[in-house]
mmCIF file of C-alpha atoms and ligand atoms in Angstrom:
data_model
loop_
_atom_site.group_PDB
_atom_site.id
_atom_site.type_symbol
_atom_site.label_atom_id
_atom_site.label_comp_id
_atom_site.label_asym_id
_atom_site.label_seq_id
_atom_site.Cartn_x
_atom_site.Cartn_y
_atom_site.Cartn_z
ATOM 1 C CA SER A 1231 14.876 6.898 13.947
ATOM 2 C CA GLY A 1232 13.341 5.409 10.844
ATOM 3 C CA PHE A 1233 11.584 6.425 7.669
ATOM 4 C CA VAL A 1234 8.167 5.885 9.242
ATOM 5 C CA ASP A 1235 8.045 6.527 12.979
ATOM 6 C CA LEU A 1236 4.961 6.095 15.145
ATOM 7 C CA ARG A 1237 5.630 6.953 18.778
ATOM 8 C CA ASN A 1238 3.367 6.159 21.709
ATOM 9 C CA ILE A 1239 0.191 6.530 19.666
ATOM 10 C CA ARG A 1240 -3.216 6.783 21.279
ATOM 11 C CA LEU A 1241 -6.261 7.066 19.048
ATOM 12 C CA THR A 1242 -9.934 6.931 20.004
ATOM 13 C CA TYR A 1243 -12.866 6.930 17.563
ATOM 14 C CA GLY A 1244 -15.755 9.054 18.810
ATOM 15 C CA GLY A 1245 -15.700 11.084 22.006
ATOM 16 C CA GLY A 1246 -16.874 10.473 25.552
ATOM 17 C CA PRO A 1247 -17.395 7.163 27.331
ATOM 18 C CA ASP A 1248 -18.736 5.521 24.137
ATOM 19 C CA GLY A 1249 -15.529 6.127 22.209
ATOM 20 C CA THR A 1250 -13.577 3.177 20.837
ATOM 21 C CA LEU A 1251 -9.962 3.109 21.957
ATOM 22 C CA ALA A 1252 -8.491 1.801 18.699
ATOM 23 C CA LEU A 1253 -4.774 2.249 19.428
ATOM 24 C CA ASP A 1254 -3.002 2.750 22.732
ATOM 25 C CA GLY A 1255 0.745 2.777 23.314
ATOM 26 C CA LEU A 1256 1.517 1.834 19.747
ATOM 27 C CA ASP A 1257 5.178 2.151 18.727
ATOM 28 C CA MET A 1258 6.501 1.291 15.296
ATOM 29 C CA THR A 1259 9.657 2.218 13.404
ATOM 30 C CA ILE A 1260 10.168 1.265 9.779
ATOM 31 C CA ARG A 1261 13.502 1.902 8.112
ATOM 32 C CA LYS A 1262 14.018 3.425 4.699
ATOM 33 C CA GLY A 1263 13.629 0.858 1.940
ATOM 34 C CA GLU A 1264 12.303 -1.745 4.328
ATOM 35 C CA PHE A 1265 9.343 -3.994 3.504
ATOM 36 C CA ALA A 1266 7.278 -4.165 6.680
ATOM 37 C CA ALA A 1267 4.208 -6.310 7.226
ATOM 38 C CA VAL A 1268 1.615 -5.742 9.939
ATOM 39 C CA VAL A 1269 -0.536 -8.671 10.998
ATOM 40 C CA GLY A 1270 -3.183 -8.963 13.674
ATOM 41 C CA PRO A 1271 -6.818 -9.853 14.305
ATOM 42 C CA SER A 1272 -9.669 -7.920 12.743
ATOM 43 C CA GLY A 1273 -10.266 -4.700 14.650
ATOM 44 C CA CYS A 1274 -6.745 -4.388 16.079
ATOM 45 C CA GLY A 1275 -6.263 -1.101 14.238
ATOM 46 C CA LYS A 1276 -4.399 -2.007 11.053
ATOM 47 C CA SER A 1277 -6.488 0.270 8.809
ATOM 48 C CA THR A 1278 -6.239 3.035 11.403
ATOM 49 C CA LEU A 1279 -2.480 2.667 11.344
ATOM 50 C CA MET A 1280 -2.459 3.097 7.554
ATOM 51 C CA LYS A 1281 -4.545 6.258 7.887
ATOM 52 C CA LEU A 1282 -2.114 7.637 10.475
ATOM 53 C CA ALA A 1283 0.972 6.941 8.383
ATOM 54 C CA THR A 1284 -0.572 8.583 5.307
ATOM 55 C CA GLY A 1285 -1.775 11.600 7.289
ATOM 56 C CA LEU A 1286 -5.490 10.959 6.735
ATOM 57 C CA MET A 1287 -6.019 10.865 10.508
ATOM 58 C CA ARG A 1288 -4.191 12.283 13.492
ATOM 59 C CA PRO A 1289 -3.775 10.618 16.881
ATOM 60 C CA GLN A 1290 -5.022 12.143 20.141
ATOM 61 C CA SER A 1291 -1.513 11.742 21.461
ATOM 62 C CA GLY A 1292 1.836 10.524 20.237
ATOM 63 C CA THR A 1293 3.749 11.500 17.121
ATOM 64 C CA VAL A 1294 3.806 10.328 13.518
ATOM 65 C CA GLU A 1295 6.849 11.087 11.374
ATOM 66 C CA VAL A 1296 7.456 10.184 7.746
ATOM 67 C CA ALA A 1297 10.783 10.916 6.040
ATOM 68 C CA GLY A 1298 11.950 12.930 9.045
ATOM 69 C CA LYS A 1299 8.946 15.265 9.090
ATOM 70 C CA GLU A 1300 6.045 15.327 11.503
ATOM 71 C CA VAL A 1301 2.872 14.358 9.654
ATOM 72 C CA ASN A 1302 0.070 16.919 9.901
ATOM 73 C CA GLY A 1303 -1.738 16.476 6.586
ATOM 74 C CA PRO A 1304 -1.922 14.027 3.685
ATOM 75 C CA VAL A 1305 1.487 12.524 2.960
ATOM 76 C CA SER A 1306 2.193 13.275 -0.698
ATOM 77 C CA ILE A 1307 5.053 10.775 -1.008
ATOM 78 C CA ALA A 1308 2.717 7.843 -0.256
ATOM 79 C CA GLY A 1309 1.093 5.516 -2.780
ATOM 80 C CA MET A 1310 -1.756 3.270 -1.698
ATOM 81 C CA ALA A 1311 -3.385 0.045 -2.843
ATOM 82 C CA PHE A 1312 -6.358 -1.715 -1.273
ATOM 83 C CA GLN A 1313 -8.117 -5.058 -1.552
ATOM 84 C CA ASN A 1314 -10.567 -3.698 -4.130
ATOM 85 C CA PRO A 1315 -8.740 -2.306 -7.186
ATOM 86 C CA SER A 1316 -11.711 0.023 -8.023
ATOM 87 C CA MET A 1317 -10.677 0.774 -11.585
ATOM 88 C CA LEU A 1318 -12.882 3.150 -13.570
ATOM 89 C CA PRO A 1319 -14.682 0.864 -16.068
ATOM 90 C CA TRP A 1320 -14.978 3.464 -18.838
ATOM 91 C CA ARG A 1321 -11.210 4.004 -18.913
ATOM 92 C CA THR A 1322 -8.611 1.664 -20.334
ATOM 93 C CA THR A 1323 -6.133 -0.007 -17.996
ATOM 94 C CA LEU A 1324 -3.419 2.411 -19.112
ATOM 95 C CA GLN A 1325 -5.707 5.398 -18.499
ATOM 96 C CA ASN A 1326 -6.522 4.016 -15.046
ATOM 97 C CA VAL A 1327 -2.833 3.680 -14.210
ATOM 98 C CA MET A 1328 -2.287 7.307 -15.255
ATOM 99 C CA LEU A 1329 -5.301 8.607 -13.321
ATOM 100 C CA PRO A 1330 -3.402 9.928 -10.261
ATOM 101 C CA LEU A 1331 -1.370 12.249 -12.486
ATOM 102 C CA GLU A 1332 -4.553 13.872 -13.778
ATOM 103 C CA ILE A 1333 -5.998 14.255 -10.293
ATOM 104 C CA VAL A 1334 -2.945 16.192 -9.150
ATOM 105 C CA GLN A 1335 -3.226 18.761 -11.947
ATOM 106 C CA PRO A 1336 -6.801 18.663 -13.218
ATOM 107 C CA HIS A 1337 -6.716 22.296 -14.321
ATOM 108 C CA ARG A 1338 -4.247 21.943 -17.122
ATOM 109 C CA ARG A 1339 -3.655 19.577 -19.974
ATOM 110 C CA LYS A 1340 -0.271 17.991 -19.770
ATOM 111 C CA LEU A 1341 2.253 19.218 -22.285
ATOM 112 C CA SER A 1342 2.604 16.552 -24.907
ATOM 113 C CA LYS A 1343 6.238 15.905 -23.984
ATOM 114 C CA GLU A 1344 5.376 15.493 -20.316
ATOM 115 C CA ARG A 1345 2.444 13.298 -21.219
ATOM 116 C CA ALA A 1346 4.631 11.105 -23.397
ATOM 117 C CA ALA A 1347 7.027 10.597 -20.477
ATOM 118 C CA TYR A 1348 4.174 9.559 -18.176
ATOM 119 C CA LEU A 1349 2.770 7.227 -20.801
ATOM 120 C CA GLN A 1350 6.173 5.599 -21.074
ATOM 121 C CA LYS A 1351 6.339 5.266 -17.298
ATOM 122 C CA ALA A 1352 2.890 3.688 -17.139
ATOM 123 C CA GLU A 1353 3.798 1.251 -19.907
ATOM 124 C CA ASP A 1354 7.082 0.365 -18.188
ATOM 125 C CA LEU A 1355 5.213 -0.350 -14.952
ATOM 126 C CA LEU A 1356 2.656 -2.524 -16.761
ATOM 127 C CA SER A 1357 5.526 -4.483 -18.320
ATOM 128 C CA LEU A 1358 7.188 -4.910 -14.934
ATOM 129 C CA VAL A 1359 4.068 -6.579 -13.524
ATOM 130 C CA GLY A 1360 3.538 -8.763 -16.599
ATOM 131 C CA LEU A 1361 0.777 -6.726 -18.257
ATOM 132 C CA LYS A 1362 2.672 -5.725 -21.390
ATOM 133 C CA GLY A 1363 0.125 -5.278 -24.191
ATOM 134 C CA PHE A 1364 -2.894 -5.086 -21.865
ATOM 135 C CA GLY A 1365 -2.907 -1.310 -21.456
ATOM 136 C CA GLU A 1366 -5.615 -0.794 -24.087
ATOM 137 C CA LYS A 1367 -7.944 -3.344 -22.486
ATOM 138 C CA PHE A 1368 -10.667 -2.161 -20.152
ATOM 139 C CA PRO A 1369 -10.419 -3.306 -16.524
ATOM 140 C CA TRP A 1370 -13.500 -5.499 -16.829
ATOM 141 C CA GLN A 1371 -11.735 -7.417 -19.594
ATOM 142 C CA LEU A 1372 -8.993 -8.390 -17.117
ATOM 143 C CA SER A 1373 -8.985 -11.092 -14.440
ATOM 144 C CA GLY A 1374 -8.975 -10.117 -10.754
ATOM 145 C CA GLY A 1375 -5.252 -10.807 -10.508
ATOM 146 C CA MET A 1376 -4.529 -8.658 -13.561
ATOM 147 C CA GLN A 1377 -6.634 -5.834 -12.152
ATOM 148 C CA GLN A 1378 -4.662 -5.962 -8.921
ATOM 149 C CA ARG A 1379 -1.401 -5.846 -10.907
ATOM 150 C CA ALA A 1380 -2.683 -2.721 -12.670
ATOM 151 C CA ASN A 1381 -3.773 -1.343 -9.303
ATOM 152 C CA LEU A 1382 -0.185 -1.691 -8.035
ATOM 153 C CA CYS A 1383 1.026 0.199 -11.119
ATOM 154 C CA ARG A 1384 -1.436 2.991 -10.380
ATOM 155 C CA ALA A 1385 -0.144 3.202 -6.798
ATOM 156 C CA LEU A 1386 3.413 3.484 -8.152
ATOM 157 C CA ILE A 1387 2.908 5.981 -10.998
ATOM 158 C CA HIS A 1388 4.058 8.881 -8.778
ATOM 159 C CA ASP A 1389 7.241 7.042 -7.741
ATOM 160 C CA PRO A 1390 6.109 7.099 -4.108
ATOM 161 C CA ALA A 1391 8.845 6.770 -1.491
ATOM 162 C CA LEU A 1392 6.292 4.985 0.699
ATOM 163 C CA LEU A 1393 3.902 2.308 -0.539
ATOM 164 C CA MET A 1394 0.949 1.404 1.682
ATOM 165 C CA LEU A 1395 -0.777 -1.885 0.950
ATOM 166 C CA ASP A 1396 -3.990 -2.761 2.794
ATOM 167 C CA GLU A 1397 -4.852 -6.430 2.129
ATOM 168 C CA PRO A 1398 -4.127 -6.029 -1.596
ATOM 169 C CA PHE A 1399 -4.135 -9.762 -2.303
ATOM 170 C CA GLY A 1400 -6.968 -10.727 0.050
ATOM 171 C CA ALA A 1401 -9.652 -11.155 -2.629
ATOM 172 C CA LEU A 1402 -7.555 -13.364 -4.916
ATOM 173 C CA ASP A 1403 -7.513 -17.149 -5.167
ATOM 174 C CA ALA A 1404 -4.498 -18.884 -3.624
ATOM 175 C CA PHE A 1405 -2.670 -19.472 -6.898
ATOM 176 C CA THR A 1406 -3.086 -15.897 -8.177
ATOM 177 C CA ARG A 1407 -2.162 -14.517 -4.757
ATOM 178 C CA GLU A 1408 1.177 -16.318 -4.778
ATOM 179 C CA GLU A 1409 1.878 -15.090 -8.317
ATOM 180 C CA LEU A 1410 1.241 -11.552 -7.087
ATOM 181 C CA TRP A 1411 3.615 -12.069 -4.152
ATOM 182 C CA GLN A 1412 6.376 -12.637 -6.668
ATOM 183 C CA VAL A 1413 5.321 -9.537 -8.619
ATOM 184 C CA MET A 1414 5.395 -7.523 -5.415
ATOM 185 C CA ARG A 1415 8.843 -8.804 -4.491
ATOM 186 C CA ASP A 1416 10.165 -7.899 -7.956
ATOM 187 C CA LEU A 1417 8.651 -4.408 -7.794
ATOM 188 C CA HIS A 1418 10.163 -3.769 -4.376
ATOM 189 C CA ALA A 1419 13.572 -5.039 -5.459
ATOM 190 C CA GLU A 1420 13.459 -2.906 -8.604
ATOM 191 C CA LYS A 1421 12.146 0.345 -7.106
ATOM 192 C CA GLY A 1422 13.387 0.263 -3.511
ATOM 193 C CA PHE A 1423 10.423 2.106 -1.948
ATOM 194 C CA THR A 1424 9.582 1.631 1.721
ATOM 195 C CA THR A 1425 6.518 -0.604 2.065
ATOM 196 C CA ILE A 1426 3.955 -1.215 4.771
ATOM 197 C CA LEU A 1427 1.711 -4.185 4.049
ATOM 198 C CA VAL A 1428 -1.330 -4.916 6.187
ATOM 199 C CA THR A 1429 -2.480 -8.514 5.945
ATOM 200 C CA HIS A 1430 -4.379 -11.267 7.749
ATOM 201 C CA ASP A 1431 -2.091 -13.845 6.177
ATOM 202 C CA LEU A 1432 1.001 -14.624 8.237
ATOM 203 C CA ARG A 1433 2.448 -16.728 5.413
ATOM 204 C CA GLU A 1434 2.145 -13.736 3.074
ATOM 205 C CA ALA A 1435 3.804 -11.477 5.663
ATOM 206 C CA VAL A 1436 6.736 -13.839 6.160
ATOM 207 C CA TYR A 1437 7.177 -14.372 2.431
ATOM 208 C CA LEU A 1438 7.157 -10.687 1.519
ATOM 209 C CA ALA A 1439 8.455 -8.691 4.433
ATOM 210 C CA ASP A 1440 11.866 -7.927 5.914
ATOM 211 C CA ARG A 1441 10.199 -7.305 9.245
ATOM 212 C CA VAL A 1442 6.860 -8.448 10.625
ATOM 213 C CA PHE A 1443 4.905 -6.581 13.292
ATOM 214 C CA VAL A 1444 2.208 -8.471 15.170
ATOM 215 C CA MET A 1445 -0.583 -6.430 16.745
ATOM 216 C CA SER A 1446 -3.029 -7.244 19.502
ATOM 217 C CA ALA A 1447 -6.581 -5.895 19.720
ATOM 218 C CA ARG A 1448 -8.214 -3.893 22.503
ATOM 219 C CA PRO A 1449 -6.223 -1.832 22.660
ATOM 220 C CA GLY A 1450 -4.320 -2.056 19.390
ATOM 221 C CA ARG A 1451 -0.565 -2.109 19.885
ATOM 222 C CA VAL A 1452 2.495 -3.936 18.663
ATOM 223 C CA ILE A 1453 3.140 -7.048 20.753
ATOM 224 C CA LEU A 1454 5.861 -8.653 18.639
ATOM 225 C CA GLU A 1455 8.378 -7.467 16.079
ATOM 226 C CA LYS A 1456 10.404 -9.961 14.115
ATOM 227 C CA GLN A 1457 13.157 -9.554 11.553
ATOM 228 C CA ILE A 1458 12.848 -12.157 8.797
ATOM 229 C CA THR A 1459 16.191 -13.821 8.150
ATOM 230 C CA PHE A 1460 17.444 -15.299 4.911
ATOM 231 C CA PRO A 1461 17.090 -17.625 3.165
ATOM 232 C CA ARG A 1462 13.455 -16.747 2.869
ATOM 233 C CA PRO A 1463 10.860 -19.477 3.144
ATOM 234 C CA ARG A 1464 9.150 -20.322 -0.134
ATOM 235 C CA PRO A 1465 5.357 -19.900 -0.178
HETATM 236 P P1 ADP B 2945 -10.482 -4.519 7.718
HETATM 237 O O1 ADP B 2945 -10.471 -5.423 8.918
HETATM 238 O O2 ADP B 2945 -10.448 -5.259 6.409
HETATM 239 O O3 ADP B 2945 -9.488 -3.414 7.806
HETATM 240 P P2 ADP B 2945 -12.952 -3.411 8.752
HETATM 241 O O4 ADP B 2945 -14.210 -4.073 8.325
HETATM 242 O O5 ADP B 2945 -12.440 -3.613 10.135
HETATM 243 O O6 ADP B 2945 -11.886 -3.772 7.636
HETATM 244 O O7 ADP B 2945 -13.086 -1.831 8.571
HETATM 245 C C1 ADP B 2945 -13.118 -1.206 7.317
HETATM 246 C C2 ADP B 2945 -13.281 0.306 7.568
HETATM 247 O O8 ADP B 2945 -14.577 0.543 8.129
HETATM 248 C C3 ADP B 2945 -12.277 0.818 8.576
HETATM 249 O O9 ADP B 2945 -11.126 1.350 7.972
HETATM 250 C C4 ADP B 2945 -13.035 1.893 9.329
HETATM 251 O O10 ADP B 2945 -12.812 3.190 8.816
HETATM 252 C C5 ADP B 2945 -14.473 1.526 9.161
HETATM 253 N N1 ADP B 2945 -14.987 0.986 10.428
HETATM 254 C C6 ADP B 2945 -14.572 -0.125 11.084
HETATM 255 N N2 ADP B 2945 -15.229 -0.289 12.234
HETATM 256 C C7 ADP B 2945 -16.095 0.738 12.318
HETATM 257 C C8 ADP B 2945 -17.065 1.137 13.275
HETATM 258 N N3 ADP B 2945 -17.261 0.455 14.408
HETATM 259 N N4 ADP B 2945 -17.771 2.247 13.035
HETATM 260 C C9 ADP B 2945 -17.577 2.943 11.908
HETATM 261 N N5 ADP B 2945 -16.672 2.633 10.965
HETATM 262 C C10 ADP B 2945 -15.940 1.546 11.161
HETATM 263 P P1 ADP B 2946 -8.447 -3.432 11.440
HETATM 264 O O1 ADP B 2946 -8.069 -2.726 10.174
HETATM 265 O O2 ADP B 2946 -7.282 -4.074 12.129
HETATM 266 O O3 ADP B 2946 -9.569 -4.380 11.260
HETATM 267 P P2 ADP B 2946 -9.472 -0.840 12.200
HETATM 268 O O4 ADP B 2946 -8.330 0.088 12.173
HETATM 269 O O5 ADP B 2946 -10.420 -0.819 11.052
HETATM 270 O O6 ADP B 2946 -8.936 -2.306 12.478
HETATM 271 O O7 ADP B 2946 -10.316 -0.580 13.528
HETATM 272 C C1 ADP B 2946 -9.746 -0.546 14.826
HETATM 273 C C2 ADP B 2946 -10.848 -0.376 15.848
HETATM 274 O O8 ADP B 2946 -11.447 0.896 15.694
HETATM 275 C C3 ADP B 2946 -11.977 -1.382 15.714
HETATM 276 O O9 ADP B 2946 -12.449 -1.668 17.004
HETATM 277 C C4 ADP B 2946 -13.018 -0.643 14.894
HETATM 278 O O10 ADP B 2946 -14.307 -1.133 15.124
HETATM 279 C C5 ADP B 2946 -12.828 0.772 15.368
HETATM 280 N N1 ADP B 2946 -13.126 1.752 14.315
HETATM 281 C C6 ADP B 2946 -12.499 1.873 13.110
HETATM 282 N N2 ADP B 2946 -13.004 2.889 12.412
HETATM 283 C C7 ADP B 2946 -13.975 3.422 13.168
HETATM 284 C C8 ADP B 2946 -14.863 4.517 13.002
HETATM 285 N N3 ADP B 2946 -14.846 5.264 11.888
HETATM 286 N N4 ADP B 2946 -15.730 4.777 14.007
HETATM 287 C C9 ADP B 2946 -15.741 4.045 15.126
HETATM 288 N N5 ADP B 2946 -14.932 3.012 15.349
HETATM 289 C C10 ADP B 2946 -14.061 2.697 14.398
#
């Protein structure tokens, strides 16, 4: 068994005869530390899959396990990043990266020592993605690519064991997207978290992932699973 295990999943949106059978007979196993990519046509259930693996939804049948435990509520070891970075405009980039830490414990001010450690961590992450010195800028002063770099830092501030990426590079121009692929590869190599990337871009999947899952629509299920062998293709 793997780090993320989805077994014989069936999930319908809405009840009765008008319900949409989003996933049926879906099986997926992702090993610890692996970088998995999921590709498939729009509506095949990629976003639904992300919600299942992070515990935001539960299937009608089948089992979801993360880190050896059956998922029955939000998975606290998961970090998430989406296509739209949605940074708070009135906060600096550094403050945006640190936001998840405040949401977890809104009732108490961090001890200054603890806060200093988090600040250091946020600054280290910004350096890792090439944003050293940009922490004091506001998000709207950054380019789209820079905002998405900061967004990745925010997803990683908790040191998640599982990183979920839903089309994070989809809104970027081709050049910036390929720069971010490299950033993502470096982050994964440095931190070693398990990653599930949902993307429409097969080239992106093959460049980034150790294993690619291809899904079909109606009903959504995995129809092909492919290990990517080295040497990796260049983008
Ligand atoms: P993407 O293909 O980029 O994942 P979609 O446009 O398919 O995005 O869906 C975005 C979100 O909108 C989904 O995660 C889902 O929660 C919601 N959604 C999709 N289809 C429907 C629908 N038929 N009815 C209600 N909500 C939907
Ligand atoms: P993808 O991310 O691959 O585009 P989704 O997971 O968003 O696919 O959706 C899978 C299927 O479930 C689609 O047919 C979509 O229209 C449907 N769906 C998604 N969310 C909802 C929802 N909240 N209500 C009804 N149908 C939905």
